[in-house]
């Protein structure tokens, strides 16, 4: 475990065969079932594809919506549910594991509720996407030396670096071969705290199953997938730091 790295955010995503759009009865039921102290939000698309939440208890039916309780959000997108937690602490496997276990419990509750209404929730893809960061004082900028060594023009300095690349891997998931994308995005950012603001390097991974129209994931598959990807994210981090 890379304990010197900061874990900033973690996202767990499940892709579905149906949309769970806003409907007052469903939203209130899921609020009680999943996040009793959470609040209902309407979801909008923001700059750069970001998701923006707006507190709203009077949303149009069918709209994209979310539950939020502090730093944790459950976002019901078209054909997808994102479970997101802002962490902002030193990297700790237990924090990632606890949140993953909570999300799996939420997925089980949603699946059981839909089954009670005579339907089967078909889960078509899975994803685990942590965001890490290292500030300049934590030697975060040295990561770029492991990625590329660009020739500087007239002794200038590189700025706003952003590199994206992809590895592929096959996971044996309960006797099925599942193709995985290991997407990396490394980019310049800032670390903000009460004392100072520092340049930092941010590292985002998105470990996800490749779309396959003939593959669906049951709850056993989901548990096994996240058991595998939690240590894998640390393996990818060790390859950079």
Coordinates of C-alpha atoms in Angstrom, one line a residue:
X1 CA 0.0 0.0 0.0
X2 CA 1.4 3.4 -1.1
X3 CA 0.7 5.2 2.2
X4 CA 2.4 8.5 1.2
X5 CA 0.0 9.1 -1.7
X6 CA -3.2 11.0 -1.0
X7 CA -6.5 9.4 -2.0
X8 CA -8.8 12.2 -3.2
X9 CA -11.9 10.4 -4.5
X10 CA -13.2 7.0 -5.3
X11 CA -16.0 6.1 -7.8
X12 CA -17.7 2.8 -8.2
X13 CA -19.9 2.4 -11.2
X14 CA -22.4 -0.3 -12.4
X15 CA -23.9 -0.1 -15.9
X16 CA -27.5 -1.3 -16.2
X17 CA -29.9 -2.6 -18.8
X18 CA -32.4 0.1 -17.7
X19 CA -32.7 3.7 -16.5
X20 CA -33.7 4.5 -13.0
X21 CA -35.0 8.0 -13.7
X22 CA -36.5 10.2 -11.1
X23 CA -40.0 9.3 -9.8
X24 CA -41.0 10.7 -6.4
X25 CA -42.1 7.3 -4.9
X26 CA -39.0 5.5 -6.1
X27 CA -36.7 8.3 -5.0
X28 CA -38.1 8.5 -1.5
X29 CA -38.1 4.7 -1.2
X30 CA -34.4 4.6 -2.2
X31 CA -33.6 7.4 0.1
X32 CA -34.9 5.4 3.0
X33 CA -33.3 2.2 1.8
X34 CA -29.9 3.5 0.9
X35 CA -29.2 6.9 2.4
X36 CA -31.8 7.9 5.0
X37 CA -29.9 11.1 6.0
X38 CA -29.2 12.1 2.3
X39 CA -30.9 14.8 0.2
X40 CA -32.4 14.6 -3.2
X41 CA -30.6 16.4 -6.0
X42 CA -31.2 17.0 -9.7
X43 CA -28.2 16.2 -11.9
X44 CA -26.8 18.3 -14.7
X45 CA -23.9 18.0 -17.1
X46 CA -21.2 20.5 -16.2
X47 CA -18.0 21.7 -18.0
X48 CA -15.7 19.0 -19.2
X49 CA -18.3 16.3 -18.7
X50 CA -18.4 16.8 -15.0
X51 CA -21.6 16.0 -13.0
X52 CA -23.2 18.9 -11.2
X53 CA -25.7 18.3 -8.4
X54 CA -28.4 20.9 -7.5
X55 CA -30.6 20.4 -4.4
X56 CA -34.1 20.0 -5.7
X57 CA -37.1 18.2 -4.2
X58 CA -39.4 19.1 -7.0
X59 CA -37.8 17.5 -10.1
X60 CA -39.4 16.5 -13.3
X61 CA -40.3 12.9 -13.7
X62 CA -37.7 10.8 -15.5
X63 CA -34.8 13.3 -14.9
X64 CA -31.3 12.3 -13.8
X65 CA -31.1 12.5 -10.1
X66 CA -28.9 11.8 -7.1
X67 CA -28.8 11.2 -3.3
X68 CA -26.1 13.1 -1.4
X69 CA -25.0 12.8 2.2
X70 CA -21.9 14.9 3.0
X71 CA -19.0 13.7 0.8
X72 CA -20.9 10.6 -0.5
X73 CA -23.2 10.6 -3.6
X74 CA -25.3 8.0 -5.4
X75 CA -25.9 9.3 -8.9
X76 CA -28.6 7.6 -11.0
X77 CA -27.5 8.3 -14.6
X78 CA -29.0 6.9 -17.8
X79 CA -28.1 3.2 -17.8
X80 CA -25.6 3.6 -15.0
X81 CA -25.3 4.3 -11.3
X82 CA -22.2 6.1 -9.9
X83 CA -21.3 5.7 -6.2
X84 CA -18.8 8.5 -5.4
X85 CA -17.0 9.4 -2.2
X86 CA -14.6 12.4 -1.6
X87 CA -11.9 11.1 0.7
X88 CA -9.0 13.6 1.0
X89 CA -6.8 11.5 3.3
X90 CA -3.6 9.5 3.0
X91 CA -4.0 6.4 1.0
X92 CA -5.6 3.7 3.2
X93 CA -6.8 0.3 1.9
X94 CA -9.4 0.1 4.7
X95 CA -11.2 3.3 3.5
X96 CA -11.4 2.0 0.0
X97 CA -12.5 -1.5 1.2
X98 CA -15.2 -0.1 3.5
X99 CA -16.7 2.1 0.8
X100 CA -16.6 -0.7 -1.7
X101 CA -18.4 -3.0 0.7
X102 CA -21.0 -0.3 1.3
X103 CA -21.6 0.1 -2.4
X104 CA -22.0 -3.6 -2.9
X105 CA -24.6 -3.6 -0.2
X106 CA -26.4 -0.7 -2.0
X107 CA -26.3 -2.6 -5.3
X108 CA -27.8 -5.7 -3.6
X109 CA -30.6 -3.6 -2.1
X110 CA -31.4 -2.0 -5.5
X111 CA -31.3 -5.4 -7.2
X112 CA -33.6 -6.9 -4.6
X113 CA -36.1 -4.1 -4.9
X114 CA -36.3 -4.3 -8.6
X115 CA -36.7 -8.1 -8.4
X116 CA -39.7 -7.6 -6.0
X117 CA -41.4 -5.8 -8.9
X118 CA -41.0 -8.8 -11.2
X119 CA -37.9 -7.7 -13.1
X120 CA -34.3 -8.7 -13.0
X121 CA -31.7 -5.9 -12.8
X122 CA -29.2 -6.8 -15.6
X123 CA -25.7 -5.4 -14.8
X124 CA -23.7 -5.1 -18.0
X125 CA -20.4 -3.5 -16.9
X126 CA -18.5 -2.7 -13.7
X127 CA -15.9 0.0 -13.0
X128 CA -13.6 1.1 -10.1
X129 CA -12.1 4.6 -10.5
X130 CA -9.9 6.0 -7.7
X131 CA -8.2 9.4 -7.9
X132 CA -4.9 9.9 -6.2
X133 CA -2.6 12.9 -5.8
X134 CA 1.0 13.8 -4.7
X135 CA 2.0 17.4 -4.1
X136 CA 5.3 18.9 -5.1
X137 CA 6.7 18.7 -1.6
X138 CA 5.8 15.0 -1.6
X139 CA 7.9 14.5 -4.8
X140 CA 4.7 14.3 -6.9
X141 CA 6.2 16.1 -9.9
X142 CA 8.9 13.4 -10.3
X143 CA 6.2 11.1 -11.6
X144 CA 6.5 12.9 -14.9
X145 CA 10.1 11.8 -15.3
X146 CA 8.8 8.2 -15.4
X147 CA 6.2 9.0 -18.1
X148 CA 8.1 11.2 -20.5
X149 CA 11.1 13.5 -20.8
X150 CA 10.2 16.2 -23.2
X151 CA 12.8 18.5 -24.8
X152 CA 12.2 22.0 -23.4
X153 CA 12.0 24.9 -25.8
X154 CA 14.3 27.8 -25.0
X155 CA 14.7 26.5 -21.4
X156 CA 11.0 26.9 -20.8
X157 CA 9.0 24.8 -18.4
X158 CA 6.3 22.3 -19.1
X159 CA 2.9 23.2 -17.8
X160 CA -0.7 21.7 -17.9
X161 CA 0.6 18.3 -18.7
X162 CA -2.1 15.6 -19.3
X163 CA -1.3 12.1 -20.4
X164 CA -3.9 9.3 -21.0
X165 CA -3.0 5.7 -21.8
X166 CA -4.6 2.3 -21.6
X167 CA -3.5 -1.2 -20.5
X168 CA -5.5 -4.3 -21.2
X169 CA -5.9 -7.3 -19.0
X170 CA -7.9 -10.5 -18.8
X171 CA -9.6 -11.4 -15.5
X172 CA -10.8 -14.9 -14.8
X173 CA -14.1 -14.1 -13.1
X174 CA -15.9 -17.1 -11.7
X175 CA -14.7 -19.3 -14.7
X176 CA -15.4 -16.6 -17.3
X177 CA -12.6 -14.6 -19.1
X178 CA -13.5 -10.9 -18.7
X179 CA -11.5 -8.3 -20.7
X180 CA -10.5 -5.3 -18.6
X181 CA -9.6 -1.7 -19.5
X182 CA -6.9 -0.2 -17.2
X183 CA -7.3 3.4 -18.1
X184 CA -4.7 5.9 -16.8
X185 CA -5.0 9.7 -16.7
X186 CA -2.1 11.7 -15.2
X187 CA -2.4 15.4 -15.1
X188 CA -1.1 18.6 -13.4
X189 CA -3.2 19.9 -10.5
X190 CA -3.2 21.7 -7.2
X191 CA -3.2 20.7 -3.6
X192 CA -5.2 23.0 -1.3
X193 CA -5.0 23.1 2.4
X194 CA -5.3 25.7 5.2
X195 CA -1.6 26.6 5.1
X196 CA -0.6 26.7 1.5
X197 CA -1.4 25.8 -2.1
X198 CA 1.0 23.5 -4.0
X199 CA 1.5 22.2 -7.5
X200 CA 0.6 18.5 -7.5
X201 CA 0.3 15.6 -9.8
X202 CA -3.0 13.8 -10.0
X203 CA -3.4 10.2 -11.0
X204 CA -6.8 8.8 -12.1
X205 CA -7.4 5.1 -12.8
X206 CA -10.5 3.7 -14.3
X207 CA -10.5 -0.1 -14.1
X208 CA -13.6 -1.3 -16.1
X209 CA -15.0 -4.3 -17.9
X210 CA -15.0 -4.1 -21.7
X211 CA -18.6 -3.9 -23.1
X212 CA -19.9 -7.3 -24.2
X213 CA -23.6 -7.7 -25.1
X214 CA -23.6 -11.4 -24.0
X215 CA -22.1 -10.9 -20.5
X216 CA -24.0 -9.9 -17.4
X217 CA -22.7 -9.8 -13.8
X218 CA -24.5 -11.3 -10.8
X219 CA -23.8 -10.3 -7.2
X220 CA -21.1 -13.0 -6.8
X221 CA -19.3 -11.6 -9.9
X222 CA -19.5 -8.1 -8.5
X223 CA -18.0 -9.1 -5.2
X224 CA -15.2 -11.0 -6.9
X225 CA -14.5 -8.1 -9.3
X226 CA -14.0 -5.6 -6.5
X227 CA -11.9 -8.0 -4.5
X228 CA -9.6 -8.1 -7.5
X229 CA -9.5 -4.4 -8.5
X230 CA -8.8 -3.0 -5.0
X231 CA -5.2 -4.4 -4.9
X232 CA -4.9 -3.9 -8.6
X233 CA -5.3 -0.1 -8.2
X234 CA -2.4 -0.1 -5.8
X235 CA -0.3 -2.1 -8.2
X236 CA -1.0 0.5 -10.9
X237 CA -0.1 3.2 -8.4
X238 CA 3.2 1.5 -7.5
X239 CA 4.1 1.5 -11.2
X240 CA 4.1 5.3 -11.2
X241 CA 5.2 6.4 -7.7

